[in-house]
PDB file of C-alpha atoms and ligand atoms in Angstrom:
ATOM      1  CA  UNK A   1      -7.897  39.154  60.684  1.00  0.00           C
ATOM      2  CA  UNK A   2     -10.187  40.597  58.013  1.00  0.00           C
ATOM      3  CA  UNK A   3      -8.761  40.491  54.476  1.00  0.00           C
ATOM      4  CA  UNK A   4      -7.928  43.809  52.978  1.00  0.00           C
ATOM      5  CA  UNK A   5     -10.043  44.605  49.944  1.00  0.00           C
ATOM      6  CA  UNK A   6      -7.441  45.877  47.588  1.00  0.00           C
ATOM      7  CA  UNK A   7      -9.515  46.341  44.523  1.00  0.00           C
ATOM      8  CA  UNK A   8     -13.210  47.156  44.057  1.00  0.00           C
ATOM      9  CA  UNK A   9     -15.862  44.476  44.522  1.00  0.00           C
ATOM     10  CA  UNK A  10     -16.652  44.664  40.812  1.00  0.00           C
ATOM     11  CA  UNK A  11     -13.079  43.628  40.031  1.00  0.00           C
ATOM     12  CA  UNK A  12     -13.101  40.840  42.614  1.00  0.00           C
ATOM     13  CA  UNK A  13     -16.086  39.382  40.787  1.00  0.00           C
ATOM     14  CA  UNK A  14     -13.975  39.087  37.651  1.00  0.00           C
ATOM     15  CA  UNK A  15     -11.438  36.824  39.394  1.00  0.00           C
ATOM     16  CA  UNK A  16     -11.377  33.228  38.183  1.00  0.00           C
ATOM     17  CA  UNK A  17      -9.518  30.064  39.105  1.00  0.00           C
ATOM     18  CA  UNK A  18      -6.145  30.118  37.302  1.00  0.00           C
ATOM     19  CA  UNK A  19      -6.405  26.353  36.741  1.00  0.00           C
ATOM     20  CA  UNK A  20      -9.935  25.925  35.416  1.00  0.00           C
ATOM     21  CA  UNK A  21     -11.398  29.468  35.039  1.00  0.00           C
ATOM     22  CA  UNK A  22     -14.334  28.647  37.361  1.00  0.00           C
ATOM     23  CA  UNK A  23     -15.675  31.228  39.803  1.00  0.00           C
ATOM     24  CA  UNK A  24     -13.992  31.678  43.169  1.00  0.00           C
ATOM     25  CA  UNK A  25     -15.407  32.181  46.659  1.00  0.00           C
ATOM     26  CA  UNK A  26     -13.596  33.760  49.542  1.00  0.00           C
ATOM     27  CA  UNK A  27     -13.976  32.579  53.154  1.00  0.00           C
ATOM     28  CA  UNK A  28     -11.693  34.464  55.521  1.00  0.00           C
ATOM     29  CA  UNK A  29      -8.122  34.153  54.279  1.00  0.00           C
ATOM     30  CA  UNK A  30      -8.905  31.319  51.865  1.00  0.00           C
ATOM     31  CA  UNK A  31     -10.111  31.579  48.300  1.00  0.00           C
ATOM     32  CA  UNK A  32     -11.659  28.434  46.884  1.00  0.00           C
ATOM     33  CA  UNK A  33     -12.496  27.270  43.382  1.00  0.00           C
ATOM     34  CA  UNK A  34     -16.235  26.518  43.019  1.00  0.00           C
ATOM     35  CA  UNK A  35     -15.632  23.777  40.438  1.00  0.00           C
ATOM     36  CA  UNK A  36     -15.931  20.526  42.440  1.00  0.00           C
ATOM     37  CA  UNK A  37     -13.571  18.662  40.095  1.00  0.00           C
ATOM     38  CA  UNK A  38     -10.863  21.306  40.615  1.00  0.00           C
ATOM     39  CA  UNK A  39     -11.638  22.504  44.156  1.00  0.00           C
ATOM     40  CA  UNK A  40      -8.239  24.186  44.467  1.00  0.00           C
ATOM     41  CA  UNK A  41      -7.751  26.425  47.480  1.00  0.00           C
ATOM     42  CA  UNK A  42      -5.714  29.577  47.238  1.00  0.00           C
ATOM     43  CA  UNK A  43      -4.397  31.578  50.191  1.00  0.00           C
ATOM     44  CA  UNK A  44      -4.221  35.296  50.774  1.00  0.00           C
ATOM     45  CA  UNK A  45      -1.040  36.746  52.251  1.00  0.00           C
ATOM     46  CA  UNK A  46      -1.605  40.000  54.145  1.00  0.00           C
ATOM     47  CA  UNK A  47      -4.844  40.302  52.205  1.00  0.00           C
ATOM     48  CA  UNK A  48      -3.185  39.766  48.808  1.00  0.00           C
ATOM     49  CA  UNK A  49      -4.707  36.821  46.891  1.00  0.00           C
ATOM     50  CA  UNK A  50      -2.148  34.290  45.620  1.00  0.00           C
ATOM     51  CA  UNK A  51      -3.755  32.846  42.475  1.00  0.00           C
ATOM     52  CA  UNK A  52      -1.040  30.653  40.986  1.00  0.00           C
ATOM     53  CA  UNK A  53      -1.603  27.548  38.849  1.00  0.00           C
ATOM     54  CA  UNK A  54       1.092  25.298  40.287  1.00  0.00           C
ATOM     55  CA  UNK A  55       0.647  22.811  37.437  1.00  0.00           C
ATOM     56  CA  UNK A  56       2.173  25.202  34.921  1.00  0.00           C
ATOM     57  CA  UNK A  57       3.960  27.963  36.853  1.00  0.00           C
ATOM     58  CA  UNK A  58       7.620  28.055  37.830  1.00  0.00           C
ATOM     59  CA  UNK A  59       6.316  29.397  41.151  1.00  0.00           C
ATOM     60  CA  UNK A  60       4.692  27.487  43.993  1.00  0.00           C
ATOM     61  CA  UNK A  61       1.967  28.990  46.152  1.00  0.00           C
ATOM     62  CA  UNK A  62       4.159  28.258  49.160  1.00  0.00           C
ATOM     63  CA  UNK A  63       6.902  30.533  47.706  1.00  0.00           C
ATOM     64  CA  UNK A  64       4.567  33.408  48.525  1.00  0.00           C
ATOM     65  CA  UNK A  65       3.101  32.048  51.766  1.00  0.00           C
ATOM     66  CA  UNK A  66       6.635  31.481  53.100  1.00  0.00           C
ATOM     67  CA  UNK A  67       7.797  34.774  51.573  1.00  0.00           C
ATOM     68  CA  UNK A  68      10.654  33.081  49.728  1.00  0.00           C
ATOM     69  CA  UNK A  69      12.612  35.269  47.345  1.00  0.00           C
ATOM     70  CA  UNK A  70      10.899  35.267  43.934  1.00  0.00           C
ATOM     71  CA  UNK A  71      11.621  37.751  41.186  1.00  0.00           C
ATOM     72  CA  UNK A  72      12.488  40.895  43.117  1.00  0.00           C
ATOM     73  CA  UNK A  73      13.009  39.215  46.483  1.00  0.00           C
ATOM     74  CA  UNK A  74      11.402  40.695  49.544  1.00  0.00           C
ATOM     75  CA  UNK A  75      11.290  44.433  49.963  1.00  0.00           C
ATOM     76  CA  UNK A  76      13.125  44.489  53.285  1.00  0.00           C
ATOM     77  CA  UNK A  77      16.101  42.542  51.964  1.00  0.00           C
ATOM     78  CA  UNK A  78      16.419  44.800  48.972  1.00  0.00           C
ATOM     79  CA  UNK A  79      16.188  48.122  50.763  1.00  0.00           C
ATOM     80  CA  UNK A  80      19.927  48.406  51.401  1.00  0.00           C
ATOM     81  CA  UNK A  81      20.754  47.474  47.820  1.00  0.00           C
ATOM     82  CA  UNK A  82      18.188  49.960  46.513  1.00  0.00           C
ATOM     83  CA  UNK A  83      19.682  52.701  48.667  1.00  0.00           C
ATOM     84  CA  UNK A  84      23.208  51.920  47.440  1.00  0.00           C
ATOM     85  CA  UNK A  85      22.098  51.887  43.797  1.00  0.00           C
ATOM     86  CA  UNK A  86      20.394  55.249  44.226  1.00  0.00           C
ATOM     87  CA  UNK A  87      23.781  56.816  44.974  1.00  0.00           C
ATOM     88  CA  UNK A  88      25.348  55.947  41.623  1.00  0.00           C
ATOM     89  CA  UNK A  89      24.153  57.238  38.243  1.00  0.00           C
ATOM     90  CA  UNK A  90      22.080  54.733  36.308  1.00  0.00           C
ATOM     91  CA  UNK A  91      23.119  53.687  32.823  1.00  0.00           C
ATOM     92  CA  UNK A  92      19.486  52.984  31.869  1.00  0.00           C
ATOM     93  CA  UNK A  93      17.028  55.429  30.383  1.00  0.00           C
ATOM     94  CA  UNK A  94      13.494  54.743  29.214  1.00  0.00           C
ATOM     95  CA  UNK A  95      13.029  57.390  26.523  1.00  0.00           C
ATOM     96  CA  UNK A  96       9.474  56.809  25.292  1.00  0.00           C
ATOM     97  CA  UNK A  97       7.578  55.216  28.168  1.00  0.00           C
ATOM     98  CA  UNK A  98       6.036  58.440  29.439  1.00  0.00           C
ATOM     99  CA  UNK A  99       4.813  59.512  25.974  1.00  0.00           C
ATOM    100  CA  UNK A 100       3.508  56.018  25.246  1.00  0.00           C
ATOM    101  CA  UNK A 101       1.540  55.831  28.487  1.00  0.00           C
ATOM    102  CA  UNK A 102       0.046  59.234  27.701  1.00  0.00           C
ATOM    103  CA  UNK A 103      -1.057  57.886  24.351  1.00  0.00           C
ATOM    104  CA  UNK A 104      -2.416  54.701  25.901  1.00  0.00           C
ATOM    105  CA  UNK A 105      -4.472  56.819  28.347  1.00  0.00           C
ATOM    106  CA  UNK A 106      -5.981  58.731  25.399  1.00  0.00           C
ATOM    107  CA  UNK A 107      -6.875  55.508  23.563  1.00  0.00           C
ATOM    108  CA  UNK A 108      -8.371  53.953  26.710  1.00  0.00           C
ATOM    109  CA  UNK A 109     -10.461  57.020  27.528  1.00  0.00           C
ATOM    110  CA  UNK A 110     -11.795  57.181  23.974  1.00  0.00           C
ATOM    111  CA  UNK A 111     -13.128  53.648  24.413  1.00  0.00           C
ATOM    112  CA  UNK A 112     -14.462  53.898  27.975  1.00  0.00           C
ATOM    113  CA  UNK A 113     -15.111  56.640  30.534  1.00  0.00           C
ATOM    114  CA  UNK A 114     -13.770  54.402  33.328  1.00  0.00           C
ATOM    115  CA  UNK A 115     -11.286  51.935  31.841  1.00  0.00           C
ATOM    116  CA  UNK A 116     -10.021  49.002  33.871  1.00  0.00           C
ATOM    117  CA  UNK A 117      -6.372  48.118  33.253  1.00  0.00           C
ATOM    118  CA  UNK A 118      -4.446  45.034  34.346  1.00  0.00           C
ATOM    119  CA  UNK A 119      -0.774  45.639  35.088  1.00  0.00           C
ATOM    120  CA  UNK A 120       1.363  42.501  34.813  1.00  0.00           C
ATOM    121  CA  UNK A 121       4.658  42.978  36.648  1.00  0.00           C
ATOM    122  CA  UNK A 122       3.144  45.795  38.671  1.00  0.00           C
ATOM    123  CA  UNK A 123       4.767  45.301  42.090  1.00  0.00           C
ATOM    124  CA  UNK A 124       6.594  48.572  41.473  1.00  0.00           C
ATOM    125  CA  UNK A 125       5.498  51.461  39.287  1.00  0.00           C
ATOM    126  CA  UNK A 126       6.708  51.052  35.696  1.00  0.00           C
ATOM    127  CA  UNK A 127       8.861  53.804  34.180  1.00  0.00           C
ATOM    128  CA  UNK A 128       6.727  56.574  32.727  1.00  0.00           C
ATOM    129  CA  UNK A 129       3.457  55.239  34.182  1.00  0.00           C
ATOM    130  CA  UNK A 130       2.789  58.309  36.339  1.00  0.00           C
ATOM    131  CA  UNK A 131       0.488  59.895  33.735  1.00  0.00           C
ATOM    132  CA  UNK A 132      -1.737  56.820  33.717  1.00  0.00           C
ATOM    133  CA  UNK A 133      -1.722  56.648  37.493  1.00  0.00           C
ATOM    134  CA  UNK A 134      -2.615  60.308  37.955  1.00  0.00           C
ATOM    135  CA  UNK A 135      -5.751  59.940  35.846  1.00  0.00           C
ATOM    136  CA  UNK A 136      -8.475  59.111  38.365  1.00  0.00           C
ATOM    137  CA  UNK A 137     -10.775  57.721  35.657  1.00  0.00           C
ATOM    138  CA  UNK A 138      -8.380  54.834  34.952  1.00  0.00           C
ATOM    139  CA  UNK A 139      -8.488  51.965  37.471  1.00  0.00           C
ATOM    140  CA  UNK A 140      -5.438  49.728  37.744  1.00  0.00           C
ATOM    141  CA  UNK A 141      -5.227  46.135  38.956  1.00  0.00           C
ATOM    142  CA  UNK A 142      -1.549  45.704  39.748  1.00  0.00           C
ATOM    143  CA  UNK A 143      -0.351  42.097  39.722  1.00  0.00           C
ATOM    144  CA  UNK A 144       3.058  40.453  39.968  1.00  0.00           C
ATOM    145  CA  UNK A 145       4.955  37.352  41.003  1.00  0.00           C
ATOM    146  CA  UNK A 146       6.594  39.217  43.857  1.00  0.00           C
ATOM    147  CA  UNK A 147       5.417  41.336  46.751  1.00  0.00           C
ATOM    148  CA  UNK A 148       6.179  44.998  46.290  1.00  0.00           C
ATOM    149  CA  UNK A 149       4.804  48.364  47.288  1.00  0.00           C
ATOM    150  CA  UNK A 150       2.025  48.140  44.663  1.00  0.00           C
ATOM    151  CA  UNK A 151       1.203  44.414  44.487  1.00  0.00           C
ATOM    152  CA  UNK A 152      -2.587  43.863  44.744  1.00  0.00           C
ATOM    153  CA  UNK A 153      -2.593  40.326  43.433  1.00  0.00           C
ATOM    154  CA  UNK A 154      -0.046  37.553  42.994  1.00  0.00           C
ATOM    155  CA  UNK A 155      -0.567  35.812  39.657  1.00  0.00           C
ATOM    156  CA  UNK A 156       1.464  34.393  36.787  1.00  0.00           C
ATOM    157  CA  UNK A 157       0.928  35.797  33.276  1.00  0.00           C
ATOM    158  CA  UNK A 158       0.835  32.225  31.893  1.00  0.00           C
ATOM    159  CA  UNK A 159      -2.514  31.730  33.671  1.00  0.00           C
ATOM    160  CA  UNK A 160      -4.182  35.083  34.286  1.00  0.00           C
ATOM    161  CA  UNK A 161      -6.903  34.516  36.935  1.00  0.00           C
ATOM    162  CA  UNK A 162      -9.592  36.645  35.310  1.00  0.00           C
ATOM    163  CA  UNK A 163     -12.683  36.047  33.243  1.00  0.00           C
ATOM    164  CA  UNK A 164     -12.445  36.436  29.451  1.00  0.00           C
ATOM    165  CA  UNK A 165     -12.921  40.024  28.305  1.00  0.00           C
ATOM    166  CA  UNK A 166     -12.396  41.590  31.739  1.00  0.00           C
ATOM    167  CA  UNK A 167     -10.099  44.506  30.890  1.00  0.00           C
ATOM    168  CA  UNK A 168     -10.003  47.591  28.699  1.00  0.00           C
ATOM    169  CA  UNK A 169      -6.201  47.522  28.802  1.00  0.00           C
ATOM    170  CA  UNK A 170      -3.255  45.355  29.791  1.00  0.00           C
ATOM    171  CA  UNK A 171       0.243  46.667  30.555  1.00  0.00           C
ATOM    172  CA  UNK A 172       3.169  44.267  30.429  1.00  0.00           C
ATOM    173  CA  UNK A 173       6.343  46.318  30.868  1.00  0.00           C
ATOM    174  CA  UNK A 174       9.748  44.611  31.145  1.00  0.00           C
ATOM    175  CA  UNK A 175       8.056  41.269  31.836  1.00  0.00           C
ATOM    176  CA  UNK A 176       7.870  39.030  28.764  1.00  0.00           C
ATOM    177  CA  UNK A 177      11.625  38.326  28.648  1.00  0.00           C
ATOM    178  CA  UNK A 178      11.137  36.855  32.119  1.00  0.00           C
ATOM    179  CA  UNK A 179       8.324  34.491  31.079  1.00  0.00           C
ATOM    180  CA  UNK A 180       9.205  30.918  30.103  1.00  0.00           C
ATOM    181  CA  UNK A 181       6.501  31.010  27.429  1.00  0.00           C
ATOM    182  CA  UNK A 182       5.817  34.606  26.339  1.00  0.00           C
ATOM    183  CA  UNK A 183       3.547  33.368  23.502  1.00  0.00           C
ATOM    184  CA  UNK A 184       1.223  31.769  26.021  1.00  0.00           C
ATOM    185  CA  UNK A 185       1.256  34.983  28.094  1.00  0.00           C
ATOM    186  CA  UNK A 186       0.167  36.948  25.005  1.00  0.00           C
ATOM    187  CA  UNK A 187      -2.677  34.486  24.387  1.00  0.00           C
ATOM    188  CA  UNK A 188      -3.786  35.089  27.968  1.00  0.00           C
ATOM    189  CA  UNK A 189      -3.535  38.869  27.541  1.00  0.00           C
ATOM    190  CA  UNK A 190      -5.656  38.566  24.401  1.00  0.00           C
ATOM    191  CA  UNK A 191      -8.213  36.447  26.279  1.00  0.00           C
ATOM    192  CA  UNK A 192      -8.688  38.788  29.250  1.00  0.00           C
ATOM    193  CA  UNK A 193      -8.980  41.904  27.058  1.00  0.00           C
ATOM    194  CA  UNK A 194     -12.347  43.177  25.911  1.00  0.00           C
ATOM    195  CA  UNK A 195     -13.008  43.502  22.202  1.00  0.00           C
ATOM    196  CA  UNK A 196     -10.795  46.377  20.953  1.00  0.00           C
ATOM    197  CA  UNK A 197      -8.925  46.290  24.297  1.00  0.00           C
ATOM    198  CA  UNK A 198      -5.473  47.873  24.313  1.00  0.00           C
ATOM    199  CA  UNK A 199      -2.180  46.168  25.135  1.00  0.00           C
ATOM    200  CA  UNK A 200       1.046  48.020  25.901  1.00  0.00           C
ATOM    201  CA  UNK A 201       4.259  46.007  26.123  1.00  0.00           C
ATOM    202  CA  UNK A 202       7.913  46.878  26.596  1.00  0.00           C
ATOM    203  CA  UNK A 203      10.340  43.986  26.167  1.00  0.00           C
ATOM    204  CA  UNK A 204      14.163  43.724  26.176  1.00  0.00           C
ATOM    205  CA  UNK A 205      16.256  43.174  23.082  1.00  0.00           C
ATOM    206  CA  UNK A 206      19.940  44.077  23.734  1.00  0.00           C
ATOM    207  CA  UNK A 207      20.066  43.572  27.484  1.00  0.00           C
ATOM    208  CA  UNK A 208      22.190  41.105  29.405  1.00  0.00           C
ATOM    209  CA  UNK A 209      20.694  38.719  31.931  1.00  0.00           C
ATOM    210  CA  UNK A 210      18.835  40.575  34.649  1.00  0.00           C
ATOM    211  CA  UNK A 211      16.640  38.993  37.294  1.00  0.00           C
ATOM    212  CA  UNK A 212      19.062  36.040  37.640  1.00  0.00           C
ATOM    213  CA  UNK A 213      17.454  32.717  36.779  1.00  0.00           C
ATOM    214  CA  UNK A 214      14.141  34.411  35.908  1.00  0.00           C
ATOM    215  CA  UNK A 215      15.310  35.580  32.485  1.00  0.00           C
ATOM    216  CA  UNK A 216      14.615  33.505  29.374  1.00  0.00           C
ATOM    217  CA  UNK A 217      14.363  35.281  26.052  1.00  0.00           C
ATOM    218  CA  UNK A 218      14.800  38.428  23.929  1.00  0.00           C
ATOM    219  CA  UNK A 219      12.897  39.895  20.990  1.00  0.00           C
ATOM    220  CA  UNK A 220      13.876  41.887  17.915  1.00  0.00           C
ATOM    221  CA  UNK A 221      11.435  44.582  16.819  1.00  0.00           C
ATOM    222  CA  UNK A 222       9.884  42.176  14.309  1.00  0.00           C
ATOM    223  CA  UNK A 223       9.939  39.228  16.724  1.00  0.00           C
ATOM    224  CA  UNK A 224       8.085  41.404  19.216  1.00  0.00           C
ATOM    225  CA  UNK A 225       5.520  42.329  16.561  1.00  0.00           C
ATOM    226  CA  UNK A 226       4.930  38.620  15.872  1.00  0.00           C
ATOM    227  CA  UNK A 227       4.337  37.986  19.560  1.00  0.00           C
ATOM    228  CA  UNK A 228       1.356  40.359  19.248  1.00  0.00           C
ATOM    229  CA  UNK A 229       0.142  39.042  15.907  1.00  0.00           C
ATOM    230  CA  UNK A 230      -3.471  38.896  17.150  1.00  0.00           C
ATOM    231  CA  UNK A 231      -3.393  42.658  17.727  1.00  0.00           C
ATOM    232  CA  UNK A 232      -3.733  45.627  15.357  1.00  0.00           C
ATOM    233  CA  UNK A 233      -0.757  47.920  15.799  1.00  0.00           C
ATOM    234  CA  UNK A 234      -1.248  51.464  17.090  1.00  0.00           C
ATOM    235  CA  UNK A 235       2.469  52.109  17.453  1.00  0.00           C
ATOM    236  CA  UNK A 236       5.742  50.283  18.000  1.00  0.00           C
ATOM    237  CA  UNK A 237       9.443  51.059  18.088  1.00  0.00           C
ATOM    238  CA  UNK A 238      12.409  51.437  20.387  1.00  0.00           C
ATOM    239  CA  UNK A 239      11.709  52.490  23.965  1.00  0.00           C
ATOM    240  CA  UNK A 240      15.305  52.278  25.274  1.00  0.00           C
ATOM    241  CA  UNK A 241      18.037  52.968  22.720  1.00  0.00           C
ATOM    242  CA  UNK A 242      21.455  51.778  21.531  1.00  0.00           C
ATOM    243  CA  UNK A 243      23.293  54.048  24.010  1.00  0.00           C
ATOM    244  CA  UNK A 244      21.744  52.158  26.895  1.00  0.00           C
ATOM    245  CA  UNK A 245      22.484  48.871  25.108  1.00  0.00           C
ATOM    246  CA  UNK A 246      26.167  49.857  24.825  1.00  0.00           C
ATOM    247  CA  UNK A 247      26.365  50.947  28.473  1.00  0.00           C
ATOM    248  CA  UNK A 248      24.857  47.649  29.620  1.00  0.00           C
ATOM    249  CA  UNK A 249      27.189  45.682  27.361  1.00  0.00           C
ATOM    250  CA  UNK A 250      30.229  47.527  28.768  1.00  0.00           C
ATOM    251  CA  UNK A 251      28.947  47.100  32.344  1.00  0.00           C
ATOM    252  CA  UNK A 252      28.409  43.362  31.926  1.00  0.00           C
ATOM    253  CA  UNK A 253      31.800  43.033  30.169  1.00  0.00           C
ATOM    254  CA  UNK A 254      33.391  44.428  33.344  1.00  0.00           C
ATOM    255  CA  UNK A 255      31.245  42.229  35.584  1.00  0.00           C
ATOM    256  CA  UNK A 256      32.359  39.118  33.671  1.00  0.00           C
ATOM    257  CA  UNK A 257      35.770  39.420  35.347  1.00  0.00           C
ATOM    258  CA  UNK A 258      34.465  38.928  38.861  1.00  0.00           C
ATOM    259  CA  UNK A 259      32.324  36.586  40.889  1.00  0.00           C
ATOM    260  CA  UNK A 260      32.972  37.975  44.357  1.00  0.00           C
ATOM    261  CA  UNK A 261      30.149  40.167  45.592  1.00  0.00           C
ATOM    262  CA  UNK A 262      32.335  43.031  46.776  1.00  0.00           C
ATOM    263  CA  UNK A 263      34.375  43.193  43.559  1.00  0.00           C
ATOM    264  CA  UNK A 264      31.190  43.120  41.489  1.00  0.00           C
ATOM    265  CA  UNK A 265      29.758  46.034  43.482  1.00  0.00           C
ATOM    266  CA  UNK A 266      32.993  47.989  42.850  1.00  0.00           C
ATOM    267  CA  UNK A 267      32.903  47.144  39.122  1.00  0.00           C
ATOM    268  CA  UNK A 268      29.265  48.146  38.964  1.00  0.00           C
ATOM    269  CA  UNK A 269      30.014  51.535  40.519  1.00  0.00           C
ATOM    270  CA  UNK A 270      33.041  52.034  38.241  1.00  0.00           C
ATOM    271  CA  UNK A 271      31.077  50.875  35.183  1.00  0.00           C
ATOM    272  CA  UNK A 272      28.163  53.194  35.915  1.00  0.00           C
ATOM    273  CA  UNK A 273      30.390  56.207  36.555  1.00  0.00           C
ATOM    274  CA  UNK A 274      32.213  55.679  33.261  1.00  0.00           C
ATOM    275  CA  UNK A 275      29.208  54.861  31.036  1.00  0.00           C
ATOM    276  CA  UNK A 276      26.106  56.597  32.435  1.00  0.00           C
ATOM    277  CA  UNK A 277      26.368  59.391  29.821  1.00  0.00           C
ATOM    278  CA  UNK A 278      25.860  56.948  26.899  1.00  0.00           C
ATOM    279  CA  UNK A 279      22.110  56.857  27.577  1.00  0.00           C
ATOM    280  CA  UNK A 280      21.821  60.540  26.629  1.00  0.00           C
ATOM    281  CA  UNK A 281      22.653  59.667  22.989  1.00  0.00           C
ATOM    282  CA  UNK A 282      19.362  57.786  22.967  1.00  0.00           C
ATOM    283  CA  UNK A 283      17.372  61.026  22.940  1.00  0.00           C
ATOM    284  CA  UNK A 284      18.896  61.618  19.508  1.00  0.00           C
ATOM    285  CA  UNK A 285      18.890  58.006  18.310  1.00  0.00           C
ATOM    286  CA  UNK A 286      15.543  56.696  19.537  1.00  0.00           C
ATOM    287  CA  UNK A 287      13.564  57.241  16.307  1.00  0.00           C
ATOM    288  CA  UNK A 288      16.394  56.450  13.860  1.00  0.00           C
ATOM    289  CA  UNK A 289      15.967  53.494  11.534  1.00  0.00           C
ATOM    290  CA  UNK A 290      19.239  51.936  12.705  1.00  0.00           C
ATOM    291  CA  UNK A 291      17.868  51.852  16.247  1.00  0.00           C
ATOM    292  CA  UNK A 292      15.293  49.295  15.091  1.00  0.00           C
ATOM    293  CA  UNK A 293      18.268  46.919  14.731  1.00  0.00           C
ATOM    294  CA  UNK A 294      20.156  47.951  17.870  1.00  0.00           C
ATOM    295  CA  UNK A 295      17.857  49.074  20.688  1.00  0.00           C
ATOM    296  CA  UNK A 296      18.011  48.011  24.295  1.00  0.00           C
ATOM    297  CA  UNK A 297      14.223  47.415  24.351  1.00  0.00           C
ATOM    298  CA  UNK A 298      11.163  47.689  22.113  1.00  0.00           C
ATOM    299  CA  UNK A 299       7.556  48.638  22.753  1.00  0.00           C
ATOM    300  CA  UNK A 300       4.323  47.610  21.122  1.00  0.00           C
ATOM    301  CA  UNK A 301       0.890  49.181  21.539  1.00  0.00           C
ATOM    302  CA  UNK A 302      -2.102  47.636  19.809  1.00  0.00           C
ATOM    303  CA  UNK A 303      -5.747  46.690  20.014  1.00  0.00           C
ATOM    304  CA  UNK A 304      -7.190  43.191  20.233  1.00  0.00           C
ATOM    305  CA  UNK A 305      -8.541  41.792  16.972  1.00  0.00           C
ATOM    306  CA  UNK A 306      -9.798  38.426  15.843  1.00  0.00           C
ATOM    307  CA  UNK A 307      -7.512  38.536  12.816  1.00  0.00           C
ATOM    308  CA  UNK A 308      -4.000  37.109  12.855  1.00  0.00           C
ATOM    309  CA  UNK A 309      -1.071  38.887  11.191  1.00  0.00           C
ATOM    310  CA  UNK A 310       0.450  36.346   8.786  1.00  0.00           C
ATOM    311  CA  UNK A 311       4.186  35.733   8.823  1.00  0.00           C
ATOM    312  CA  UNK A 312       4.462  36.886   5.193  1.00  0.00           C
ATOM    313  CA  UNK A 313       2.770  40.173   6.100  1.00  0.00           C
ATOM    314  CA  UNK A 314       5.059  40.399   9.113  1.00  0.00           C
ATOM    315  CA  UNK A 315       8.094  40.365   6.786  1.00  0.00           C
ATOM    316  CA  UNK A 316       6.807  43.527   5.123  1.00  0.00           C
ATOM    317  CA  UNK A 317       6.946  45.358   8.448  1.00  0.00           C
ATOM    318  CA  UNK A 318      10.737  45.313   8.774  1.00  0.00           C
ATOM    319  CA  UNK A 319      11.852  48.942   8.996  1.00  0.00           C
ATOM    320  CA  UNK A 320      15.485  48.640  10.149  1.00  0.00           C
ATOM    321  CA  UNK A 321      18.510  49.357   7.970  1.00  0.00           C
ATOM    322  CA  UNK A 322      19.597  45.743   7.502  1.00  0.00           C
ATOM    323  CA  UNK A 323      23.143  44.447   7.165  1.00  0.00           C
ATOM    324  CA  UNK A 324      25.987  46.971   6.766  1.00  0.00           C
TER     325      UNK A 324
HETATM  326 ZN1   ZN B 401     -10.458  25.602  39.552  1.00  0.00          ZN
END
């Protein structure tokens, strides 16, 4: 069977070995590293390249070849759950994503007439990303560590399989809390961006464990800024507010009482029906100073620089209210 070409030839030429960064060659379903000392072979699964560095990733290439459940599981298995969840009101609300993506599009199009953007965690469309998607001038390379409706490439953000300076933009939405080493991921994002390239990140702060065992860390607004200390800030702040944080906290409080699957489903339905309205407060709260101490998630948008924000300068960027 002929491999599907999921992204343009020009993008395929930017692909590099995730272990050693050497060029790759494709023969049928196999992709091989051209560095004789590395010589790693990578498979494609239904035409999707699986470019994982097994030496440093929590994932094995065989997880994808055998279609084992990774982050989101397999689409088929999740369809029933997705249908059930669609019937109850959600207690989550991304307030600023859409506006932020609009702004990112403007910045990208000022820098290039045909920007190329890497999406990390792009197996499904991120909240608010429609504006970016609808702009035909912007080309997306959608990568993830799970197969989903939009996955073009399986790769791990700890070892991004692209040449240095490949992208005009990188999107990493609701991903970095799920990385064992988010600092390394940000170094990789910095590496694959062109000079002045734009990063857009959304990362959890006050959210309980989601994604099961694939959930490792949280960031305050300032902690998130430090993660991107090799970037010049365009904008940052809360993307999901304290109302959502409270609804999640209440929901997980209820869920703490039960381990049985059926009882947890019931508690989830009850919790959602009795807390979904809290997210609407976030429209009012999202830009308040207190929200910088209490949000469900923060965003950061910035451009790549060669300078590093010092920790003393970082301290000056605190804009919350502080202790009561
Ligand atoms: Zn290699």
